[in-house]
Short mmCIF file of C-alpha atoms in Angstrom, two decimals:
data_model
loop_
_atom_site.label_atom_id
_atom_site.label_comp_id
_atom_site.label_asym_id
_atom_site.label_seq_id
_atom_site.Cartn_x
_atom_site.Cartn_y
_atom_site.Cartn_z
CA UNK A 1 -49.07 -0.23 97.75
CA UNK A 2 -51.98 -2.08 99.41
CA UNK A 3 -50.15 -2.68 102.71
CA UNK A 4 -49.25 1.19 102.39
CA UNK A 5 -53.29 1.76 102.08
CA UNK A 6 -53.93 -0.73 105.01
CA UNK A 7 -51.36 0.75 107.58
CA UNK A 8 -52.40 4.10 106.90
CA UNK A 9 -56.22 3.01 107.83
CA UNK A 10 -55.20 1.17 110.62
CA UNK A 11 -52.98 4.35 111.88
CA UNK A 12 -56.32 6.54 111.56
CA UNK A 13 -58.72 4.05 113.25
CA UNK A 14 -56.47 3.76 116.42
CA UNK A 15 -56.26 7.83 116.46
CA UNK A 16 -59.82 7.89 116.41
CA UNK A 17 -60.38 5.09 118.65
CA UNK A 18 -58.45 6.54 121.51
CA UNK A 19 -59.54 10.03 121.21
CA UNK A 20 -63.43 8.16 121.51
CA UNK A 21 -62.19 6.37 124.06
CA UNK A 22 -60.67 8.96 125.98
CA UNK A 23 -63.40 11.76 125.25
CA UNK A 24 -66.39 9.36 125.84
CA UNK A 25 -65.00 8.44 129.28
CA UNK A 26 -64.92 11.64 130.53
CA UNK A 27 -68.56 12.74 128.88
CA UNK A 28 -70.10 9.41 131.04
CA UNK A 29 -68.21 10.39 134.26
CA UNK A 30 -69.76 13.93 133.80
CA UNK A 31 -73.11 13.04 133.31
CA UNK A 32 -73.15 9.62 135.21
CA UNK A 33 -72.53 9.96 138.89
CA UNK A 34 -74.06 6.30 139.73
CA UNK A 35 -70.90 3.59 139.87
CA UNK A 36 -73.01 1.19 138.56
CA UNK A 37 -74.77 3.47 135.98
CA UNK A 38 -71.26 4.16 134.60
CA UNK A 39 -70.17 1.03 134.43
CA UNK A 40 -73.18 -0.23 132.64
CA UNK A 41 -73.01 2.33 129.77
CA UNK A 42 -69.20 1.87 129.69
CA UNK A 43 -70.03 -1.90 129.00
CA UNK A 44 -72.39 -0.77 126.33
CA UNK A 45 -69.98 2.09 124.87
CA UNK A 46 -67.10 -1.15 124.76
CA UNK A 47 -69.67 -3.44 122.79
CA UNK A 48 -70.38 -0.54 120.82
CA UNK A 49 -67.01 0.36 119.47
CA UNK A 50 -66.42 -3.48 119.07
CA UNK A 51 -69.14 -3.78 116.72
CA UNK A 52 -67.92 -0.67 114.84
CA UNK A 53 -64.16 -2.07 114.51
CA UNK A 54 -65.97 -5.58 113.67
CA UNK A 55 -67.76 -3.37 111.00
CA UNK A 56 -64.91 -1.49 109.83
CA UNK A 57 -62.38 -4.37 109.76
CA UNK A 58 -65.01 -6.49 107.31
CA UNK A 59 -65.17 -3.98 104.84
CA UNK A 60 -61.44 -3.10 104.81
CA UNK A 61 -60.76 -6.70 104.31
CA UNK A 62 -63.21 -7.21 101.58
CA UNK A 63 -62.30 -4.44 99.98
CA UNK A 64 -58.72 -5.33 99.80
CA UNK A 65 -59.58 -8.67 98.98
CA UNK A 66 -61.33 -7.96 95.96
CA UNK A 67 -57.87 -5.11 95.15
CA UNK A 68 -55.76 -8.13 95.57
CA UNK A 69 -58.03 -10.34 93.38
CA UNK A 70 -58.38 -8.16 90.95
CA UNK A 71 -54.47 -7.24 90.94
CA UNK A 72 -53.55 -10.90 90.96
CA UNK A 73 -56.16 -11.39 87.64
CA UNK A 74 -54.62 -8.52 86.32
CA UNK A 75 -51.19 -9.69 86.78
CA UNK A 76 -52.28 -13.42 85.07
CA UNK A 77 -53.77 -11.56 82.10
CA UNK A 78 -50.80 -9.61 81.69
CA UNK A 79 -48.58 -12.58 81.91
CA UNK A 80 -50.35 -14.31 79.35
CA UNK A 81 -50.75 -11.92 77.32
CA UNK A 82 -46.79 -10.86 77.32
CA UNK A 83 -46.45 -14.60 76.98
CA UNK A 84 -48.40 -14.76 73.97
CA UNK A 85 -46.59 -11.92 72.43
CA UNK A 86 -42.97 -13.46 73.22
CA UNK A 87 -44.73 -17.11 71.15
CA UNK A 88 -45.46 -14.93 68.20
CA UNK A 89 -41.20 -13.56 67.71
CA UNK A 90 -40.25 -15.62 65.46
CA UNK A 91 -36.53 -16.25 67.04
CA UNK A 92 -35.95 -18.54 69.86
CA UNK A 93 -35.41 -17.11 73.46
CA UNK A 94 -33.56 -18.47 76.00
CA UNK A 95 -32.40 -16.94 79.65
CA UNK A 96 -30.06 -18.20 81.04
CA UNK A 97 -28.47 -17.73 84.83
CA UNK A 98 -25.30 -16.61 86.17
CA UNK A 99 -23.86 -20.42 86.32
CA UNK A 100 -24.97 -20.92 82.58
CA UNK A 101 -28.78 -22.89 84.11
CA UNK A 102 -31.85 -22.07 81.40
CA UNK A 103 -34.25 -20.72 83.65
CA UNK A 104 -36.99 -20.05 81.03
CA UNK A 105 -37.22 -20.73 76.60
CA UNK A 106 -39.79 -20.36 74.29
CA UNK A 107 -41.61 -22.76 72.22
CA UNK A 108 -40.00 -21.61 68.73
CA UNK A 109 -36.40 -23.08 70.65
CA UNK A 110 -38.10 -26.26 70.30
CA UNK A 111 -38.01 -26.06 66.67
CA UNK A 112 -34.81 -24.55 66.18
CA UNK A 113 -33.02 -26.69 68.09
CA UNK A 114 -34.95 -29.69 68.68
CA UNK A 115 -35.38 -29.56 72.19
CA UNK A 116 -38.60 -29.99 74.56
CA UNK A 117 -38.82 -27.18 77.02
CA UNK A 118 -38.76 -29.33 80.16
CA UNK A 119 -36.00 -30.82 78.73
CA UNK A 120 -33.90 -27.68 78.92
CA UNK A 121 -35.33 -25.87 82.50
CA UNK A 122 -32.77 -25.83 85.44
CA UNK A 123 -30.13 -27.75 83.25
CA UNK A 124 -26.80 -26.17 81.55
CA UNK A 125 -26.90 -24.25 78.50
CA UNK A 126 -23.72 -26.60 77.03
CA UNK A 127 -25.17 -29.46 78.10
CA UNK A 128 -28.70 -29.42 76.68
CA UNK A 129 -27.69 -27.68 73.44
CA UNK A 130 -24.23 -28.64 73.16
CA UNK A 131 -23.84 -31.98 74.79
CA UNK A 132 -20.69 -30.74 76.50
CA UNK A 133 -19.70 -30.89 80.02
CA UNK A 134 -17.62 -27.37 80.20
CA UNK A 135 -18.40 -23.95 78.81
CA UNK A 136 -18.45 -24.11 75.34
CA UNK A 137 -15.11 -21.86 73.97
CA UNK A 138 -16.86 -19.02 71.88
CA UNK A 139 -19.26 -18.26 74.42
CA UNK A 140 -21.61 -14.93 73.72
CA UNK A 141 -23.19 -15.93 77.02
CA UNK A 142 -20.24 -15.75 79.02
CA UNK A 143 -19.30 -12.72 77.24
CA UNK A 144 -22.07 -10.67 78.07
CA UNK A 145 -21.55 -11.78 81.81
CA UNK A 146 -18.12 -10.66 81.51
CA UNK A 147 -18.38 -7.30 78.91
CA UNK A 148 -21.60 -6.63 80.58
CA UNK A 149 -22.85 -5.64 76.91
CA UNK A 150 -24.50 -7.11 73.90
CA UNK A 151 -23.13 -9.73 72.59
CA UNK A 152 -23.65 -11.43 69.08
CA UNK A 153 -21.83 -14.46 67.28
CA UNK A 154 -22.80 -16.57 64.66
CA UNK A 155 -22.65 -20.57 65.21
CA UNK A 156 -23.09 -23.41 63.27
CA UNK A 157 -25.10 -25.96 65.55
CA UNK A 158 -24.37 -29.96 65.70
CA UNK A 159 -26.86 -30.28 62.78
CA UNK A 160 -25.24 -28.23 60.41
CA UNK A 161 -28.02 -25.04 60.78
CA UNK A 162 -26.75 -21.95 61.52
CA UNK A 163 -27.96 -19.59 63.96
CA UNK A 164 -27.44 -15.76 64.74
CA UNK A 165 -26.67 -15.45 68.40
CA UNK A 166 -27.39 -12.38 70.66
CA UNK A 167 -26.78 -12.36 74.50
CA UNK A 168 -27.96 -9.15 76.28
CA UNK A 169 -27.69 -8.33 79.67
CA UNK A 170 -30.73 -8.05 82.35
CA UNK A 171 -29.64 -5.97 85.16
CA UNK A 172 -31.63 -6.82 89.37
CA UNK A 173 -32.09 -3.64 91.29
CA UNK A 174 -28.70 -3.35 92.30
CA UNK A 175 -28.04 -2.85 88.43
CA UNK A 176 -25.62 -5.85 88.69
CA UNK A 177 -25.97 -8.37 85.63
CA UNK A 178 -28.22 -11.51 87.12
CA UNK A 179 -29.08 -12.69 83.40
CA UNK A 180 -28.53 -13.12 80.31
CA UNK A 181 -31.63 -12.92 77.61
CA UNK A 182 -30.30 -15.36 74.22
CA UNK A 183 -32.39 -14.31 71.21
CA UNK A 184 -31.94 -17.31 68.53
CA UNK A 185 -32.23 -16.70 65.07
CA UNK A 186 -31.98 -19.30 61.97
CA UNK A 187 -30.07 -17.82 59.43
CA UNK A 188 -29.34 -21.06 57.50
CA UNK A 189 -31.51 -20.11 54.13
CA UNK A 190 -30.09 -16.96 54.43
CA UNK A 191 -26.58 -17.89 54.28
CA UNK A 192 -26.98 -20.69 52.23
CA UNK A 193 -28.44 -17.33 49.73
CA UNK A 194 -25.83 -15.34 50.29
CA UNK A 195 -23.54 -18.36 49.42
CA UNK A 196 -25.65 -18.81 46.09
CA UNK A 197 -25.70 -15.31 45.12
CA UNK A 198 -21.77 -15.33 45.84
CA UNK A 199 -21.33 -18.00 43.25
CA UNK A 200 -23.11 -16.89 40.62
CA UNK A 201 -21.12 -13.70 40.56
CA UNK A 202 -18.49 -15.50 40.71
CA UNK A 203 -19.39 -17.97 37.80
CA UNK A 204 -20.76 -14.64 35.63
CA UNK A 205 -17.50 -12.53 36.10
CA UNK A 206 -15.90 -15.62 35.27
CA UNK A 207 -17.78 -16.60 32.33
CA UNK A 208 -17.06 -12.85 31.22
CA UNK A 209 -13.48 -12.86 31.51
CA UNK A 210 -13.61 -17.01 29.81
CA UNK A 211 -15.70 -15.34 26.42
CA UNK A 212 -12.80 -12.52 25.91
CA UNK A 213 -10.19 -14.98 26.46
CA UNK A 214 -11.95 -17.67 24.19
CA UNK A 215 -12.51 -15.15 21.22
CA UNK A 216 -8.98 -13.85 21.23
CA UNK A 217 -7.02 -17.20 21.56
CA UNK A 218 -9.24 -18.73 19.04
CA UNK A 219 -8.27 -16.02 16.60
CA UNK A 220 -4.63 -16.67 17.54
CA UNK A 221 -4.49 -20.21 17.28
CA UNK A 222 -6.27 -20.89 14.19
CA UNK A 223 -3.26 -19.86 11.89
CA UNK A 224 -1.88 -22.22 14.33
CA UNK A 225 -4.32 -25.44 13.63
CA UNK A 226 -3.78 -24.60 9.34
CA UNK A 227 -0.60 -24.26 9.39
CA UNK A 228 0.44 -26.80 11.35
CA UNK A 229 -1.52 -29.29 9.92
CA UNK A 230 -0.60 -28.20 6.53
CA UNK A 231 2.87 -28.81 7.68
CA UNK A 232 1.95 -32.24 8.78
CA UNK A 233 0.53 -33.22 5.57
CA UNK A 234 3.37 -32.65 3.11
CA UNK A 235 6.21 -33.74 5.13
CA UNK A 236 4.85 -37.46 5.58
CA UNK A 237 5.37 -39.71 8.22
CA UNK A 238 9.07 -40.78 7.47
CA UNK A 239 10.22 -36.86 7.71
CA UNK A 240 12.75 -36.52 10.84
CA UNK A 241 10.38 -33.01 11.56
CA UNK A 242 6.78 -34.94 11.64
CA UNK A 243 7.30 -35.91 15.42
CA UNK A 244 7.60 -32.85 16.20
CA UNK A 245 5.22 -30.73 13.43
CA UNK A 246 2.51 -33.46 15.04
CA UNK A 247 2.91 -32.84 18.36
CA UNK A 248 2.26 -29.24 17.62
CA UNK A 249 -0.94 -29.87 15.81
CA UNK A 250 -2.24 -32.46 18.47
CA UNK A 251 -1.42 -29.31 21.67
CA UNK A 252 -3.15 -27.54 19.01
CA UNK A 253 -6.67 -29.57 18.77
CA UNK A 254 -6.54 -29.71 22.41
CA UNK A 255 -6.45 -26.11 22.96
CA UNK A 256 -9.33 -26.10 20.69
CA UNK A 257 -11.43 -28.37 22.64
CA UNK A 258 -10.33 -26.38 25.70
CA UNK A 259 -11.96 -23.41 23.62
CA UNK A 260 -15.10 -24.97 23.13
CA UNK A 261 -15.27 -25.54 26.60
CA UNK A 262 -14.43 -22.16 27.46
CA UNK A 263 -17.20 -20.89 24.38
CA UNK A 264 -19.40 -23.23 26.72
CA UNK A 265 -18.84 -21.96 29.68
CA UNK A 266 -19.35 -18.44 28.73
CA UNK A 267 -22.53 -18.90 26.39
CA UNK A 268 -26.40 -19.45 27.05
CA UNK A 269 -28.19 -18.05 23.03
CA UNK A 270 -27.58 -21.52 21.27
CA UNK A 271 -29.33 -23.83 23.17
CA UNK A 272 -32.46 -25.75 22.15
CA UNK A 273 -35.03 -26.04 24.84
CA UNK A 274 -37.77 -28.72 24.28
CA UNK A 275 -39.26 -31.56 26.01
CA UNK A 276 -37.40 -34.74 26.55
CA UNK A 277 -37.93 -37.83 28.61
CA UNK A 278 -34.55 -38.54 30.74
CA UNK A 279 -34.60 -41.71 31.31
CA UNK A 280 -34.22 -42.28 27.51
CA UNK A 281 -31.11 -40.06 26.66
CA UNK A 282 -29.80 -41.91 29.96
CA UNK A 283 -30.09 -45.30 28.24
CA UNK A 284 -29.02 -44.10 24.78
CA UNK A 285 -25.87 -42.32 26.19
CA UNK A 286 -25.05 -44.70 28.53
CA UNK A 287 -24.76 -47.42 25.65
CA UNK A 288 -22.23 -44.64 23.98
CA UNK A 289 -20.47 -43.91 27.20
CA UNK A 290 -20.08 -48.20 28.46
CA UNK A 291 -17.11 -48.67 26.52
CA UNK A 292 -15.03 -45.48 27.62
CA UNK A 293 -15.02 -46.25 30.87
CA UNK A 294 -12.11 -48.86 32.39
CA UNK A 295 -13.51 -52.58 32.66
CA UNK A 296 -12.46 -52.31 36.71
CA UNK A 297 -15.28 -49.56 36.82
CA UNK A 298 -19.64 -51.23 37.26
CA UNK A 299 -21.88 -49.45 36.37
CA UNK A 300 -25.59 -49.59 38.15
CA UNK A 301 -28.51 -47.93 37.08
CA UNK A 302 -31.88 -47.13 38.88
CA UNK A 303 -33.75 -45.25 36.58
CA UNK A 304 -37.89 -44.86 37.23
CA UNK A 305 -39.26 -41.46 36.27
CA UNK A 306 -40.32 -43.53 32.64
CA UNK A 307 -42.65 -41.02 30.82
CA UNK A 308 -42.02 -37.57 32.80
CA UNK A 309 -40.14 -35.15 30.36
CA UNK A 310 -38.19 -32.22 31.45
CA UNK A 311 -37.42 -29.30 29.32
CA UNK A 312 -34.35 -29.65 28.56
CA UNK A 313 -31.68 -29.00 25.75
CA UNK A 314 -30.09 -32.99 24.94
CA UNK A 315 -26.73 -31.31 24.02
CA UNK A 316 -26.22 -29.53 27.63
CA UNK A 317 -28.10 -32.30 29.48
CA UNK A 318 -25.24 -34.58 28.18
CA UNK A 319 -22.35 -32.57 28.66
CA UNK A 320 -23.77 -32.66 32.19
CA UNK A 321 -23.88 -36.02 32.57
CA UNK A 322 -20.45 -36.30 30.74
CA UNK A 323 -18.76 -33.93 33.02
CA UNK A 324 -19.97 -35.83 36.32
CA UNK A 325 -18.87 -39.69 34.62
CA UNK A 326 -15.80 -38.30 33.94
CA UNK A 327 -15.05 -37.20 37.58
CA UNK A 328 -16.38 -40.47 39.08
CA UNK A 329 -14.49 -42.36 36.95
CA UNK A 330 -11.02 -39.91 37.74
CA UNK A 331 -12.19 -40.44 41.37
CA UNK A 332 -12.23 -44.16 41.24
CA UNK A 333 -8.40 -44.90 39.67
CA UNK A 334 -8.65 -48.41 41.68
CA UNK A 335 -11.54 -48.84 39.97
CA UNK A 336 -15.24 -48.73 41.70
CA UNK A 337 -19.38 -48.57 41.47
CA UNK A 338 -21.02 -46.08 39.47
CA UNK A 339 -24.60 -45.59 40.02
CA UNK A 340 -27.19 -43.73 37.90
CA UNK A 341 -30.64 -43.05 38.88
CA UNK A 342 -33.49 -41.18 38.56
CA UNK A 343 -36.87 -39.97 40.68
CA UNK A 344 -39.58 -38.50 40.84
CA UNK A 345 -39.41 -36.18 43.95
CA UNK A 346 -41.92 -33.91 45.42
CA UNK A 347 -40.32 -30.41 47.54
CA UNK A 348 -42.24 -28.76 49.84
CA UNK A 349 -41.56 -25.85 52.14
CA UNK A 350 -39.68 -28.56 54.99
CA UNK A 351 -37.04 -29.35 51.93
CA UNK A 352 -36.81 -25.46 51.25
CA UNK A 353 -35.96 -24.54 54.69
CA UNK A 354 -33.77 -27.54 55.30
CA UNK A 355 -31.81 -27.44 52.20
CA UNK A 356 -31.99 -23.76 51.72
CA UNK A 357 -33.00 -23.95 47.83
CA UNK A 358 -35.73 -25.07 45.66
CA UNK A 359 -39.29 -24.35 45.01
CA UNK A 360 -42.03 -26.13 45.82
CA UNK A 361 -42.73 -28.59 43.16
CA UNK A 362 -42.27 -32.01 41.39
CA UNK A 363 -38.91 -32.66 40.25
CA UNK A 364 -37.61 -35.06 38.18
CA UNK A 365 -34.01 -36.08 40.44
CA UNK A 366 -30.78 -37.11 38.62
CA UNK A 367 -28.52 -38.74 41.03
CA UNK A 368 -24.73 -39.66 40.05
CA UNK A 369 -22.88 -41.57 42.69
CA UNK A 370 -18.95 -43.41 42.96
CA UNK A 371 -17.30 -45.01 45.60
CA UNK A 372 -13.81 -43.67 45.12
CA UNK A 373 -12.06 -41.09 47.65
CA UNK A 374 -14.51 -38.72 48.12
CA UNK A 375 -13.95 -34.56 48.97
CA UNK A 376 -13.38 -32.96 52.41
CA UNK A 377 -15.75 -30.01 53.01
CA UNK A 378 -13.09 -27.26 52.31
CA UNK A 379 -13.02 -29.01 48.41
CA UNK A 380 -16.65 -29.25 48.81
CA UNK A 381 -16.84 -25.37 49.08
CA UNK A 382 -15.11 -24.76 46.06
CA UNK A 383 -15.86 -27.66 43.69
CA UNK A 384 -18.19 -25.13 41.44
CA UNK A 385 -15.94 -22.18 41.21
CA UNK A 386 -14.15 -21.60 37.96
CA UNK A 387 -10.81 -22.93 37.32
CA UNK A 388 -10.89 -24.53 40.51
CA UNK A 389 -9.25 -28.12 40.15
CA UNK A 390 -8.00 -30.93 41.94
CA UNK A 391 -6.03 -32.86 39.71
CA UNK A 392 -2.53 -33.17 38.45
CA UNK A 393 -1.12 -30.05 36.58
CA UNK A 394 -2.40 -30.59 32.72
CA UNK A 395 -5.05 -33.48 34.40
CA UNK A 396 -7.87 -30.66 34.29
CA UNK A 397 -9.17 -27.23 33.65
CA UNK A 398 -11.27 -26.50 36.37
CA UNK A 399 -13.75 -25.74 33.79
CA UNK A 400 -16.19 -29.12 34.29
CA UNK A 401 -18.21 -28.78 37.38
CA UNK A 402 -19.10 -24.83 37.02
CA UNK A 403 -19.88 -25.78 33.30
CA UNK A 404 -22.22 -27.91 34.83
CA UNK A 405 -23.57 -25.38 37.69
CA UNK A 406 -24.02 -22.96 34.41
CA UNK A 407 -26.10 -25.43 32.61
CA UNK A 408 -28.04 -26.77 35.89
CA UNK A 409 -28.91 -23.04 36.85
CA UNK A 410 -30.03 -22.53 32.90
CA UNK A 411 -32.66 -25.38 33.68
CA UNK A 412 -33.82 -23.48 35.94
CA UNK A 413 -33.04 -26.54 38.32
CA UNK A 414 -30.65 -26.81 41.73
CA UNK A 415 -28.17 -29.24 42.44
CA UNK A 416 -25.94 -30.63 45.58
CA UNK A 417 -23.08 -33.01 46.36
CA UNK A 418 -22.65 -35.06 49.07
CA UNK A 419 -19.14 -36.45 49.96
CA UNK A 420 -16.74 -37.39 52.38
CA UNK A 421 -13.26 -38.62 52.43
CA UNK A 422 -12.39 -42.44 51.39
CA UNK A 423 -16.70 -43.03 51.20
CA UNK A 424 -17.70 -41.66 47.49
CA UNK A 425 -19.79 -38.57 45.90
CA UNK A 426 -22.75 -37.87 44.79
CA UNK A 427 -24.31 -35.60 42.70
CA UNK A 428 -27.78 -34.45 42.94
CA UNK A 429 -29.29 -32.36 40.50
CA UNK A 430 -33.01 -31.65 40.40
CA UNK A 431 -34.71 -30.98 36.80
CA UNK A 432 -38.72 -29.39 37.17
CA UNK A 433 -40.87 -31.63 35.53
CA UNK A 434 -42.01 -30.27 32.36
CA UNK A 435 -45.68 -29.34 33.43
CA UNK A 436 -44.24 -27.37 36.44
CA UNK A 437 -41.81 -25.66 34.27
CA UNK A 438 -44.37 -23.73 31.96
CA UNK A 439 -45.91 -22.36 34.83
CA UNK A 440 -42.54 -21.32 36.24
CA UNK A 441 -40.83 -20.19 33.68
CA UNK A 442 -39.35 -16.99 34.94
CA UNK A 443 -37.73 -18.77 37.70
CA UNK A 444 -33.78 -19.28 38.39
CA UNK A 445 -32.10 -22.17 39.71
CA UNK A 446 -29.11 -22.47 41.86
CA UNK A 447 -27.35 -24.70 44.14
#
């Protein structure tokens, strides 16, 4: 626009400049009939139109000085302030060229994904993110190149957060795709939600179905239990039938423990909440619990929250603790180290959005580790769902851990395992401290 402006000046000044030229030549010849009379006001008319031009030329420049000054502080402010605006998204923006080089990222990529900005310029999208040397496979990048069209996928990044991924196209003047705009989003707490939200459906359809099942097979096997064990008692041991009348009973008593779990499972209106100091039903169950387990199994525990009470009912708070010996001690068949401890932790909103649960707090921590074989992360997904098991056919219900989940999430408390083949599992359960639990009353736990 400004060289338009200058050219069209410069076009008018030469018109006019000629046509003076050419009109005051012929006004001095006229007028002036003396050689050297005309030739001295020519010399004066040729300083004169110098000085104009001079004149006019200084202006003009100024003038579009200060237009281009102006422009180029206009341009700065608007760059800033556009900058400014694209700080404040809260998702990470990357663009990225046609041979997969970041040309330009935001500051919020340098939380997502840990990376400093010159870090990332000029270098290869797989490389800096990825730590590849070749296109990664599921590309949205490439895709959008390709389908010139928005693209979104959602990836799991090398440390475990996951992130919503949309690639759209930026067309040059040719309306030919030159770039591709990557808008980052972490969706970890999200998912890790939806994941919760998932299993506690799950566990309350289940715990449905478990309370009409419980009711009716109770009412069915308790002729069962009185007759049989009438049976047993006036035939004697020495009767050829006992062997048999017995084993009957016994499946019998064993289906009614399996009730009881299932009665459990199912119910939360008879449990007694009050104030109890963990580390002391640790000590007193753990003398009760010693001699169960198999000599080849050690037992180590850490325990240091002393005087901070939870509120808790004892009853559930052992079955917990039952349910998670009794699966370290299944996991360890070579035998093993079990470790019991207990802290005093603090969560703050880093914990939240790294672990995708909790409230900020103090939390008394329960933490139940083995060495024996450990999970893989597609048992890991499923080790709280109902009837989910992996043990030998009549080895287990399926029943223990979501029992446990149930009685956590009635605590108002969250818990996690970690795992991994042939190195051990541990269980992490997090109880709010007493003081923090009367102000939060009303809220729900989860995993």
């Amino acid at each position: 626009m400004i060289i338009k402006g200058i050219s069209g000046i410069v076009l008018i000044y030469l018109f006019i400049g000629s046509m003076w030229i050419l009109f005051s030549d012929a006004i001095l010849s006229y007028f002036i009939k003396d050689v050297s009379e005309l030739t001295k006001f020519q010399t004066y008319k040729g300083w004169f139109y110098v000085s104009i031009t001079g004149l006019l030329l200084y202006f003009l420049i100024k003038g579009y000085t200060w237009k281009l000054i102006n422009s180029q502080r206009r341009i700065k402010e608007l760059y800033s302030e556009l900058n400014s605006f694209i700080q404040l998204i809260p998702d990470g923006i990357v663009i990225i060229s046609q041979d997969f080089r970041i040309l330009w990222m935001n500051t919020v990529v340098e939380k997502l994904l840990d990376k400093k900005i010159h870090e990332g310029i000029n270098m290869h999208c797989y490389e800096i993110f990825y730590k590849k040397n070749v296109i990664c496979e599921v590309c949205p990048v490439k895709k959008a190149f390709e389908n010139v069209c928005l693209v979104e996928e959602t990836i799991t990044y090398l440390s475990g957060s996951i992130f919503n991924i949309r690639a759209v196209p930026i067309f040059d003047e040719y309306h030919k795709v030159s770039k591709v705009m990557v808008l980052i989003r972490d969706v970890t707490k999200q998912k890790k939600t939806e994941e919760q939200l998932i299993q506690a459906q799950k566990i309350e359809a289940a715990a449905l179905l478990a309370n009409g099942i419980a009711h009716d097979f109770n009412n069915l096997l308790t002729p069962i239990l009185g007759f049989s064990g009438l049976v047993v008692s006036k035939l004697g041991a020495n009767h050829p039938l006992y062997p048999y009348v017995e084993h009957i009973h016994s499946s019998a008593e064993k289906a009614k423990e399996l009730i009881k779990r299932l009665l459990s499972f199912s119910r939360k209106d008879t449990t007694e909440f009050k104030p109890l100091y963990l580390d002391d039903l640790l000590k007193d169950f753990l003398e009760f619990i010693h001699p169960i387990l198999r000599k080849d199994i050690k037992i180590i525990t850490d325990l240091k929250v002393g005087t901070i009470q939870i509120f808790a009912d004892k009853n559930l708070i052992e079955q917990v603790i039952m349910n998670l010996v009794t699966n370290a001690k299944d996991a360890m068949p070579e035998g093993g180290i079990l470790k019991i401890s207990t802290s005093l932790i603090e969560i703050d909103e880093t914990f939240v959005n790294t672990h995708g649960y909790g409230k900020p707090g103090r939390y008394v921590l329960l933490s139940i580790s083995d060495t024996g074989h450990g999970m893989d992360e597609e048992v890991k997904q499923r080790i709280f769902e109902p009837f989910f098991t992996t043990k030998e056919v009549n080895k287990g219900t399926g029943l223990g851990l979501s029992v446990v989940y149930n009685i956590v999430q009635q605590h108002n408390g969250y818990i996690n395992v970690y795992s991994e083949l042939q190195k051990g599992t541990t269980f992490e359960i997090y109880f709010p401290v007493f003081e923090i639990l009367k102000e939060n009353s009303n809220a729900r736990g989860g995993i």
